[in-house]
């Protein structure tokens, strides 16, 4: 037992030290984080410090694909914007709040030991996109932070059915609204909350939340007015909604969505004894056959034209098999099966997946949209099989989890600096 405890502390120290060292080494596994900061985020923050109205009116000229709350908060409340490195250090520290809050949520939900909950949460510290966003001071981790705070109050609301107070609903709506004003795709959570309350006929939540969201949407309507109905990037050449974020892209992104869903949840599915019964194997191969037929008719040819985005499995496929997509399609078949499995558990899961489809709106789907989204959703929002709760407490589960994502981290590091050092 002591050996297990020592190993847990080893992984925890490794995650923390690698996070600190990675910052000072100016690690940038995501590739575009440094350029995004220098070209978009930092100029926008400096502009807000100098002239709020000009900056908000001409926000599209900065080229940011997110809403401006992150820039406003840091321009006026962050005392470290006097220097780029100091500012990036402050965001790196603030990003640690994600680990703390996530740890608190899952400790309570799964009745975990503090060290176990903290170890699960500390996986964030070796996720490549989470690290790059922290180290280079870009917007994503603020969005995750507001989302986690909102989920924390949402769980509290559900756990205290006899003491459901307006103040709790207010905080749920407030922080979920702040999240989407940082990263618009995080609107999935308010959508899920409304849909879930409708299906459960939870009018005690539904009525005040609709009113609150209407109030919190006022800044959004002001932005729409200032931007004359649409946010155009650069010199008004790119319509952000029409050209890059549109429901018409859902169909081509679902295959990548399914591959990434499986990728992040693989450590947990490993422990389910009846994961691959005969019936399930037949179902998976039926999905694979359908994908092969679609591929024969060149439905997936667009995946070979993507030079960025697409996720880790698509990149791995290109390294090993170039334009032959069979491995990627086979892997995605398991991902589609896994999605169907969770859809079958509850209506809540089906509503959650429906709201998550908003992450398939981009013209080019990027893995950073889902990291650590899938882990957050899996641990905090999904309805799971009852045996999963006990599984999380097992040392074997924890160590497989830590090893799996450590391999992912080192693999990403190798890919970034040896296979694809430019992007």
Tab-separated table of C-alpha atoms in Angstrom:
chain	number	residue	atom	x	y	z
A	1	UNK	CA	0.000	0.000	0.000
A	2	UNK	CA	2.864	2.379	0.811
A	3	UNK	CA	4.377	1.673	-2.606
A	4	UNK	CA	1.107	2.737	-4.249
A	5	UNK	CA	1.119	5.942	-2.229
A	6	UNK	CA	4.724	6.706	-3.160
A	7	UNK	CA	3.960	6.116	-6.830
A	8	UNK	CA	1.026	8.533	-6.651
A	9	UNK	CA	3.265	11.216	-5.171
A	10	UNK	CA	5.857	10.497	-7.851
A	11	UNK	CA	3.350	11.152	-10.646
A	12	UNK	CA	1.966	14.213	-8.885
A	13	UNK	CA	5.444	15.730	-8.441
A	14	UNK	CA	6.332	14.855	-12.029
A	15	UNK	CA	3.221	16.603	-13.384
A	16	UNK	CA	3.848	19.736	-11.306
A	17	UNK	CA	7.588	19.917	-12.029
A	18	UNK	CA	7.098	19.348	-15.752
A	19	UNK	CA	4.552	22.174	-15.745
A	20	UNK	CA	6.967	24.580	-14.041
A	21	UNK	CA	9.947	23.544	-16.161
A	22	UNK	CA	7.872	23.676	-19.344
A	23	UNK	CA	6.969	27.293	-18.640
A	24	UNK	CA	10.555	28.417	-18.140
A	25	UNK	CA	11.737	26.454	-21.185
A	26	UNK	CA	9.022	28.283	-23.193
A	27	UNK	CA	7.540	24.994	-24.326
A	28	UNK	CA	4.986	25.284	-27.117
A	29	UNK	CA	3.685	21.850	-28.052
A	30	UNK	CA	0.515	23.290	-29.578
A	31	UNK	CA	2.679	25.045	-32.147
A	32	UNK	CA	0.509	28.088	-32.776
A	33	UNK	CA	0.216	29.331	-29.184
A	34	UNK	CA	3.223	31.668	-29.282
A	35	UNK	CA	2.216	33.201	-32.602
A	36	UNK	CA	-1.399	33.575	-31.477
A	37	UNK	CA	-0.235	35.440	-28.389
A	38	UNK	CA	2.125	37.756	-30.249
A	39	UNK	CA	-0.162	38.420	-33.222
A	40	UNK	CA	-3.621	38.514	-31.636
A	41	UNK	CA	-3.934	38.250	-27.851
A	42	UNK	CA	-1.207	40.616	-26.625
A	43	UNK	CA	-1.991	43.461	-29.080
A	44	UNK	CA	-5.669	43.247	-28.083
A	45	UNK	CA	-4.868	43.442	-24.357
A	46	UNK	CA	-2.578	46.443	-24.845
A	47	UNK	CA	-5.203	48.165	-26.965
A	48	UNK	CA	-7.876	47.677	-24.294
A	49	UNK	CA	-5.518	49.216	-21.732
A	50	UNK	CA	-5.223	52.316	-23.867
A	51	UNK	CA	-8.727	52.771	-25.310
A	52	UNK	CA	-11.652	50.562	-24.347
A	53	UNK	CA	-14.253	51.847	-26.812
A	54	UNK	CA	-11.927	51.789	-29.826
A	55	UNK	CA	-10.788	48.268	-28.945
A	56	UNK	CA	-14.269	46.844	-28.441
A	57	UNK	CA	-15.593	48.546	-31.579
A	58	UNK	CA	-12.689	47.305	-33.725
A	59	UNK	CA	-12.157	43.984	-31.961
A	60	UNK	CA	-12.300	42.001	-35.203
A	61	UNK	CA	-9.202	43.794	-36.482
A	62	UNK	CA	-7.094	41.970	-33.883
A	63	UNK	CA	-7.879	38.630	-35.520
A	64	UNK	CA	-8.949	36.816	-32.356
A	65	UNK	CA	-11.455	34.015	-32.860
A	66	UNK	CA	-12.823	34.348	-29.320
A	67	UNK	CA	-14.904	36.979	-27.556
A	68	UNK	CA	-13.099	39.798	-25.708
A	69	UNK	CA	-13.809	39.070	-22.019
A	70	UNK	CA	-10.377	37.519	-21.458
A	71	UNK	CA	-8.666	40.615	-22.846
A	72	UNK	CA	-10.843	43.009	-20.842
A	73	UNK	CA	-10.310	41.161	-17.546
A	74	UNK	CA	-6.553	41.070	-17.990
A	75	UNK	CA	-6.244	44.601	-19.331
A	76	UNK	CA	-7.944	46.099	-16.259
A	77	UNK	CA	-7.536	43.564	-13.445
A	78	UNK	CA	-4.259	41.763	-14.088
A	79	UNK	CA	-1.332	43.769	-12.587
A	80	UNK	CA	1.233	41.833	-14.644
A	81	UNK	CA	0.436	43.235	-18.079
A	82	UNK	CA	3.461	45.527	-17.898
A	83	UNK	CA	5.557	42.750	-19.445
A	84	UNK	CA	4.835	39.779	-21.736
A	85	UNK	CA	6.752	37.208	-19.674
A	86	UNK	CA	5.235	38.399	-16.389
A	87	UNK	CA	1.751	38.266	-17.907
A	88	UNK	CA	2.300	34.743	-19.225
A	89	UNK	CA	3.530	33.706	-15.784
A	90	UNK	CA	0.332	35.040	-14.213
A	91	UNK	CA	-1.841	33.055	-16.653
A	92	UNK	CA	0.246	29.952	-15.945
A	93	UNK	CA	-0.485	30.368	-12.229
A	94	UNK	CA	-4.161	31.202	-12.696
A	95	UNK	CA	-4.528	28.080	-14.867
A	96	UNK	CA	-3.714	25.990	-11.784
A	97	UNK	CA	-7.147	26.954	-10.425
A	98	UNK	CA	-8.601	24.597	-13.032
A	99	UNK	CA	-6.776	21.720	-11.367
A	100	UNK	CA	-7.909	22.719	-7.881
A	101	UNK	CA	-11.590	23.165	-8.761
A	102	UNK	CA	-11.732	20.034	-10.918
A	103	UNK	CA	-10.147	18.098	-8.058
A	104	UNK	CA	-12.760	19.381	-5.612
A	105	UNK	CA	-15.625	18.416	-7.934
A	106	UNK	CA	-14.526	14.836	-8.577
A	107	UNK	CA	-13.426	14.246	-4.974
A	108	UNK	CA	-16.948	14.969	-3.827
A	109	UNK	CA	-18.753	13.265	-6.714
A	110	UNK	CA	-16.830	9.965	-6.615
A	111	UNK	CA	-15.893	10.089	-2.904
A	112	UNK	CA	-12.203	9.880	-3.762
A	113	UNK	CA	-9.232	10.378	-1.492
A	114	UNK	CA	-7.743	13.862	-1.838
A	115	UNK	CA	-4.509	12.535	-3.356
A	116	UNK	CA	-6.449	10.496	-5.925
A	117	UNK	CA	-8.696	13.389	-6.920
A	118	UNK	CA	-5.719	15.728	-7.169
A	119	UNK	CA	-3.821	13.204	-9.283
A	120	UNK	CA	-6.686	12.846	-11.738
A	121	UNK	CA	-7.040	16.637	-11.931
A	122	UNK	CA	-3.284	17.163	-12.333
A	123	UNK	CA	-3.451	15.390	-15.680
A	124	UNK	CA	-4.413	18.834	-16.972
A	125	UNK	CA	-0.805	19.878	-16.328
A	126	UNK	CA	0.567	17.496	-18.967
A	127	UNK	CA	-2.128	18.010	-21.585
A	128	UNK	CA	-0.286	19.718	-24.480
A	129	UNK	CA	-2.952	22.267	-25.368
A	130	UNK	CA	-3.708	23.168	-21.752
A	131	UNK	CA	0.025	23.706	-21.133
A	132	UNK	CA	0.545	25.805	-24.262
A	133	UNK	CA	-2.461	27.998	-23.470
A	134	UNK	CA	-1.121	28.547	-19.948
A	135	UNK	CA	2.527	29.132	-20.873
A	136	UNK	CA	1.753	31.603	-23.660
A	137	UNK	CA	-1.118	33.453	-22.024
A	138	UNK	CA	-3.910	32.783	-24.493
A	139	UNK	CA	-7.605	32.524	-23.791
A	140	UNK	CA	-8.647	28.859	-23.476
A	141	UNK	CA	-7.866	28.162	-19.814
A	142	UNK	CA	-9.956	31.093	-18.583
A	143	UNK	CA	-12.911	29.548	-20.399
A	144	UNK	CA	-12.324	26.149	-18.765
A	145	UNK	CA	-12.022	27.857	-15.376
A	146	UNK	CA	-15.393	29.612	-15.633
A	147	UNK	CA	-16.961	26.413	-16.965
A	148	UNK	CA	-15.661	24.359	-14.019
A	149	UNK	CA	-16.907	26.920	-11.492
A	150	UNK	CA	-20.338	26.811	-13.125
A	151	UNK	CA	-20.348	22.994	-13.057
A	152	UNK	CA	-19.365	23.056	-9.389
A	153	UNK	CA	-22.455	25.133	-8.551
A	154	UNK	CA	-24.601	23.001	-10.872
A	155	UNK	CA	-23.557	19.849	-8.998
A	156	UNK	CA	-24.257	21.586	-5.707
A	157	UNK	CA	-27.722	22.496	-7.014
A	158	UNK	CA	-28.436	18.849	-7.913
A	159	UNK	CA	-27.087	17.504	-4.621
A	160	UNK	CA	-29.280	19.790	-2.512
A	161	UNK	CA	-32.724	19.264	-3.958
A	162	UNK	CA	-34.452	20.469	-0.818
A	163	UNK	CA	-32.381	23.646	-0.597
A	164	UNK	CA	-32.315	24.926	-4.149
A	165	UNK	CA	-31.675	28.632	-3.788
A	166	UNK	CA	-31.849	31.394	-6.359
A	167	UNK	CA	-28.293	32.392	-5.437
A	168	UNK	CA	-27.014	29.017	-6.679
A	169	UNK	CA	-28.901	29.331	-9.982
A	170	UNK	CA	-27.542	32.868	-10.310
A	171	UNK	CA	-23.947	31.634	-9.920
A	172	UNK	CA	-24.482	28.775	-12.396
A	173	UNK	CA	-25.795	31.197	-15.007
A	174	UNK	CA	-23.213	33.873	-14.253
A	175	UNK	CA	-20.134	31.682	-14.626
A	176	UNK	CA	-21.468	29.730	-17.607
A	177	UNK	CA	-22.122	33.095	-19.294
A	178	UNK	CA	-18.617	34.311	-18.458
A	179	UNK	CA	-17.253	31.090	-19.976
A	180	UNK	CA	-18.923	31.689	-23.325
A	181	UNK	CA	-17.826	35.353	-23.351
A	182	UNK	CA	-14.286	33.957	-23.254
A	183	UNK	CA	-14.781	30.971	-25.587
A	184	UNK	CA	-18.099	31.074	-27.524
A	185	UNK	CA	-18.288	27.284	-27.946
A	186	UNK	CA	-18.749	26.944	-24.212
A	187	UNK	CA	-22.318	28.020	-24.842
A	188	UNK	CA	-22.877	24.253	-25.024
A	189	UNK	CA	-23.282	24.223	-21.227
A	190	UNK	CA	-26.122	26.784	-20.991
A	191	UNK	CA	-27.811	24.971	-23.894
A	192	UNK	CA	-27.507	21.672	-22.029
A	193	UNK	CA	-28.789	23.199	-18.781
A	194	UNK	CA	-31.895	24.598	-20.468
A	195	UNK	CA	-32.626	21.389	-22.410
A	196	UNK	CA	-32.120	19.222	-19.345
A	197	UNK	CA	-34.398	21.360	-17.183
A	198	UNK	CA	-37.107	21.232	-19.888
A	199	UNK	CA	-36.990	17.429	-20.159
A	200	UNK	CA	-36.941	17.026	-16.379
A	201	UNK	CA	-39.663	19.649	-15.941
A	202	UNK	CA	-37.457	21.451	-13.465
A	203	UNK	CA	-39.287	24.759	-13.685
A	204	UNK	CA	-37.673	25.988	-10.469
A	205	UNK	CA	-34.442	26.151	-12.464
A	206	UNK	CA	-35.829	26.838	-15.920
A	207	UNK	CA	-37.767	30.032	-15.207
A	208	UNK	CA	-35.087	32.007	-13.310
A	209	UNK	CA	-32.296	30.719	-15.579
A	210	UNK	CA	-34.023	31.966	-18.734
A	211	UNK	CA	-34.450	35.393	-17.153
A	212	UNK	CA	-30.835	35.430	-15.968
A	213	UNK	CA	-29.462	34.338	-19.344
A	214	UNK	CA	-31.495	37.075	-21.007
A	215	UNK	CA	-29.915	39.607	-18.641
A	216	UNK	CA	-26.411	38.184	-19.137
A	217	UNK	CA	-26.921	38.234	-22.922
A	218	UNK	CA	-27.228	42.037	-22.953
A	219	UNK	CA	-23.448	42.550	-23.414
A	220	UNK	CA	-23.640	40.130	-26.340
A	221	UNK	CA	-26.384	42.146	-28.001
A	222	UNK	CA	-24.353	45.307	-27.448
A	223	UNK	CA	-21.394	43.630	-29.185
A	224	UNK	CA	-23.614	42.599	-32.096
A	225	UNK	CA	-24.789	46.212	-32.398
A	226	UNK	CA	-21.236	47.582	-32.280
A	227	UNK	CA	-20.055	45.047	-34.852
A	228	UNK	CA	-23.038	45.764	-37.100
A	229	UNK	CA	-24.402	42.253	-36.831
A	230	UNK	CA	-21.297	40.194	-37.520
A	231	UNK	CA	-17.683	39.847	-36.369
A	232	UNK	CA	-15.300	40.204	-39.303
A	233	UNK	CA	-11.635	39.430	-38.786
A	234	UNK	CA	-8.695	41.444	-40.088
A	235	UNK	CA	-9.618	44.005	-42.724
A	236	UNK	CA	-13.260	42.906	-42.940
A	237	UNK	CA	-12.299	40.103	-45.338
A	238	UNK	CA	-13.377	37.124	-43.221
A	239	UNK	CA	-16.875	36.608	-41.855
A	240	UNK	CA	-16.082	34.583	-38.737
A	241	UNK	CA	-19.507	32.941	-38.524
A	242	UNK	CA	-20.247	32.283	-42.191
A	243	UNK	CA	-16.736	31.270	-43.294
A	244	UNK	CA	-15.333	29.437	-40.285
A	245	UNK	CA	-18.089	28.553	-37.786
A	246	UNK	CA	-21.232	27.114	-39.282
A	247	UNK	CA	-23.548	24.125	-38.652
A	248	UNK	CA	-22.929	22.996	-42.240
A	249	UNK	CA	-19.556	21.630	-41.125
A	250	UNK	CA	-21.022	19.196	-38.550
A	251	UNK	CA	-21.289	16.232	-40.920
A	252	UNK	CA	-17.619	16.272	-41.904
A	253	UNK	CA	-16.402	16.826	-38.331
A	254	UNK	CA	-18.329	14.036	-36.600
A	255	UNK	CA	-15.756	11.422	-37.614
A	256	UNK	CA	-12.979	13.400	-35.912
A	257	UNK	CA	-15.199	14.116	-32.915
A	258	UNK	CA	-15.687	10.362	-32.416
A	259	UNK	CA	-11.961	9.574	-32.714
A	260	UNK	CA	-11.052	12.193	-30.096
A	261	UNK	CA	-13.853	11.077	-27.799
A	262	UNK	CA	-12.382	7.568	-27.744
A	263	UNK	CA	-8.832	8.889	-27.436
A	264	UNK	CA	-9.500	10.723	-24.164
A	265	UNK	CA	-11.672	8.000	-22.618
A	266	UNK	CA	-9.554	4.965	-23.544
A	267	UNK	CA	-7.970	4.597	-20.050
A	268	UNK	CA	-11.407	4.111	-18.499
A	269	UNK	CA	-12.856	1.741	-21.070
A	270	UNK	CA	-9.851	-0.536	-20.537
A	271	UNK	CA	-11.280	-1.662	-17.205
A	272	UNK	CA	-14.718	-2.708	-18.339
A	273	UNK	CA	-14.659	-6.516	-18.455
A	274	UNK	CA	-17.476	-6.879	-20.973
A	275	UNK	CA	-16.399	-3.981	-23.181
A	276	UNK	CA	-16.134	-6.242	-26.244
A	277	UNK	CA	-18.871	-8.850	-26.236
A	278	UNK	CA	-19.720	-10.698	-29.452
A	279	UNK	CA	-22.711	-8.440	-30.076
A	280	UNK	CA	-20.624	-5.307	-29.584
A	281	UNK	CA	-17.871	-6.556	-31.912
A	282	UNK	CA	-20.465	-7.125	-34.633
A	283	UNK	CA	-21.826	-3.605	-34.055
A	284	UNK	CA	-18.348	-2.046	-34.283
A	285	UNK	CA	-17.477	-3.896	-37.489
A	286	UNK	CA	-20.820	-2.889	-38.979
A	287	UNK	CA	-19.915	0.752	-38.329
A	288	UNK	CA	-16.455	0.151	-39.791
A	289	UNK	CA	-17.967	-1.399	-42.922
A	290	UNK	CA	-20.234	1.617	-43.423
A	291	UNK	CA	-17.232	3.942	-43.053
A	292	UNK	CA	-15.255	1.872	-45.584
A	293	UNK	CA	-18.109	2.136	-48.083
A	294	UNK	CA	-18.274	5.901	-47.593
A	295	UNK	CA	-14.515	6.064	-47.984
A	296	UNK	CA	-14.730	4.066	-51.223
A	297	UNK	CA	-16.972	6.784	-52.618
A	298	UNK	CA	-14.338	9.355	-51.525
A	299	UNK	CA	-16.556	10.908	-48.835
A	300	UNK	CA	-13.557	11.295	-46.512
A	301	UNK	CA	-11.064	12.605	-49.078
A	302	UNK	CA	-11.149	16.026	-47.433
A	303	UNK	CA	-9.234	14.589	-44.452
A	304	UNK	CA	-6.148	14.182	-46.646
A	305	UNK	CA	-6.234	17.862	-47.596
A	306	UNK	CA	-6.054	19.113	-44.007
A	307	UNK	CA	-2.567	20.324	-43.115
A	308	UNK	CA	-3.593	21.400	-39.621
A	309	UNK	CA	-6.249	20.251	-37.202
A	310	UNK	CA	-7.938	16.868	-37.264
A	311	UNK	CA	-6.592	15.592	-33.965
A	312	UNK	CA	-3.937	13.182	-32.796
A	313	UNK	CA	-5.351	10.024	-34.399
A	314	UNK	CA	-5.567	11.578	-37.866
A	315	UNK	CA	-1.980	12.856	-37.528
A	316	UNK	CA	-0.821	9.429	-36.345
A	317	UNK	CA	-2.578	7.853	-39.332
A	318	UNK	CA	-0.815	10.213	-41.759
A	319	UNK	CA	2.602	9.475	-40.251
A	320	UNK	CA	2.179	5.701	-40.533
A	321	UNK	CA	-0.149	5.251	-43.512
A	322	UNK	CA	-0.032	8.586	-45.380
A	323	UNK	CA	-3.298	8.955	-47.352
A	324	UNK	CA	-4.682	5.526	-46.486
A	325	UNK	CA	-7.393	6.252	-43.908
A	326	UNK	CA	-8.272	2.679	-42.930
A	327	UNK	CA	-6.604	2.849	-39.506
A	328	UNK	CA	-8.257	6.185	-38.712
A	329	UNK	CA	-11.665	4.860	-39.807
A	330	UNK	CA	-11.222	1.668	-37.793
A	331	UNK	CA	-10.329	3.692	-34.688
A	332	UNK	CA	-13.255	6.041	-35.269
A	333	UNK	CA	-15.583	3.027	-35.474
A	334	UNK	CA	-14.754	2.275	-31.851
A	335	UNK	CA	-15.315	5.940	-31.025
A	336	UNK	CA	-18.770	5.928	-32.637
A	337	UNK	CA	-19.615	2.737	-30.743
A	338	UNK	CA	-18.515	4.377	-27.472
A	339	UNK	CA	-20.693	7.408	-28.174
A	340	UNK	CA	-23.707	5.161	-28.806
A	341	UNK	CA	-22.963	3.359	-25.544
A	342	UNK	CA	-23.094	6.575	-23.528
A	343	UNK	CA	-26.138	7.784	-25.434
A	344	UNK	CA	-27.964	4.636	-24.330
A	345	UNK	CA	-27.358	5.269	-20.631
A	346	UNK	CA	-29.687	8.242	-20.134
A	347	UNK	CA	-31.609	11.101	-21.694
A	348	UNK	CA	-29.236	13.444	-19.896
A	349	UNK	CA	-26.304	12.032	-21.872
A	350	UNK	CA	-28.219	12.383	-25.124
A	351	UNK	CA	-28.962	16.028	-24.382
A	352	UNK	CA	-25.334	16.570	-23.463
A	353	UNK	CA	-24.110	15.107	-26.761
A	354	UNK	CA	-26.633	17.203	-28.637
A	355	UNK	CA	-25.287	20.370	-27.042
A	356	UNK	CA	-21.673	19.250	-27.665
A	357	UNK	CA	-22.322	19.180	-31.410
A	358	UNK	CA	-21.612	22.902	-31.391
A	359	UNK	CA	-17.928	21.934	-31.225
A	360	UNK	CA	-18.341	20.464	-34.720
A	361	UNK	CA	-19.228	23.866	-36.205
A	362	UNK	CA	-15.669	24.963	-37.202
A	363	UNK	CA	-14.504	24.602	-40.800
A	364	UNK	CA	-11.360	22.937	-39.425
A	365	UNK	CA	-11.802	21.032	-36.193
A	366	UNK	CA	-8.869	21.404	-33.783
A	367	UNK	CA	-7.982	19.124	-30.892
A	368	UNK	CA	-7.533	22.108	-28.596
A	369	UNK	CA	-11.337	22.519	-28.611
A	370	UNK	CA	-11.654	19.182	-26.779
A	371	UNK	CA	-8.744	19.391	-24.347
A	372	UNK	CA	-9.611	19.091	-21.501
A	373	UNK	CA	-13.311	19.322	-22.503
A	374	UNK	CA	-13.933	15.575	-22.844
A	375	UNK	CA	-12.296	14.843	-19.491
A	376	UNK	CA	-14.324	17.580	-17.791
A	377	UNK	CA	-17.582	16.370	-19.311
A	378	UNK	CA	-16.830	12.698	-18.596
A	379	UNK	CA	-15.932	13.214	-14.941
A	380	UNK	CA	-18.457	15.888	-14.017
A	381	UNK	CA	-21.530	15.706	-16.277
A	382	UNK	CA	-21.997	12.282	-17.860
A	383	UNK	CA	-24.253	9.686	-16.313
A	384	UNK	CA	-21.998	6.633	-15.931
A	385	UNK	CA	-22.556	2.970	-15.191
A	386	UNK	CA	-22.621	2.345	-11.445
A	387	UNK	CA	-19.481	0.209	-11.514
A	388	UNK	CA	-17.507	3.177	-12.904
A	389	UNK	CA	-17.700	4.948	-9.539
A	390	UNK	CA	-15.768	2.177	-7.822
A	391	UNK	CA	-13.401	1.851	-10.770
A	392	UNK	CA	-12.092	5.388	-10.259
A	393	UNK	CA	-10.960	4.482	-6.742
A	394	UNK	CA	-8.764	1.591	-7.873
A	395	UNK	CA	-5.020	2.199	-7.889
A	396	UNK	CA	-4.717	0.329	-11.175
A	397	UNK	CA	-7.131	2.743	-12.850
A	398	UNK	CA	-5.251	5.769	-11.552
A	399	UNK	CA	-1.857	4.499	-12.708
A	400	UNK	CA	-3.088	3.482	-16.164
A	401	UNK	CA	-4.644	6.959	-16.427
A	402	UNK	CA	-1.342	8.631	-15.469
A	403	UNK	CA	0.791	6.440	-17.736
A	404	UNK	CA	-1.548	6.830	-20.717
A	405	UNK	CA	-1.539	10.631	-20.629
A	406	UNK	CA	2.197	10.740	-19.873
A	407	UNK	CA	2.790	8.781	-23.086
A	408	UNK	CA	0.508	11.231	-24.886
A	409	UNK	CA	2.510	14.153	-23.505
A	410	UNK	CA	5.919	12.763	-24.494
A	411	UNK	CA	4.581	11.677	-27.865
A	412	UNK	CA	3.240	15.178	-28.505
A	413	UNK	CA	6.555	16.666	-27.412
A	414	UNK	CA	8.436	14.420	-29.843
A	415	UNK	CA	6.007	15.183	-32.673
A	416	UNK	CA	6.221	18.931	-32.118
A	417	UNK	CA	10.004	19.227	-32.004
A	418	UNK	CA	11.118	16.374	-34.277
A	419	UNK	CA	8.436	15.438	-36.801
A	420	UNK	CA	6.656	18.757	-37.300
A	421	UNK	CA	8.862	21.500	-35.777
A	422	UNK	CA	7.492	24.408	-37.855
A	423	UNK	CA	3.706	24.390	-37.329
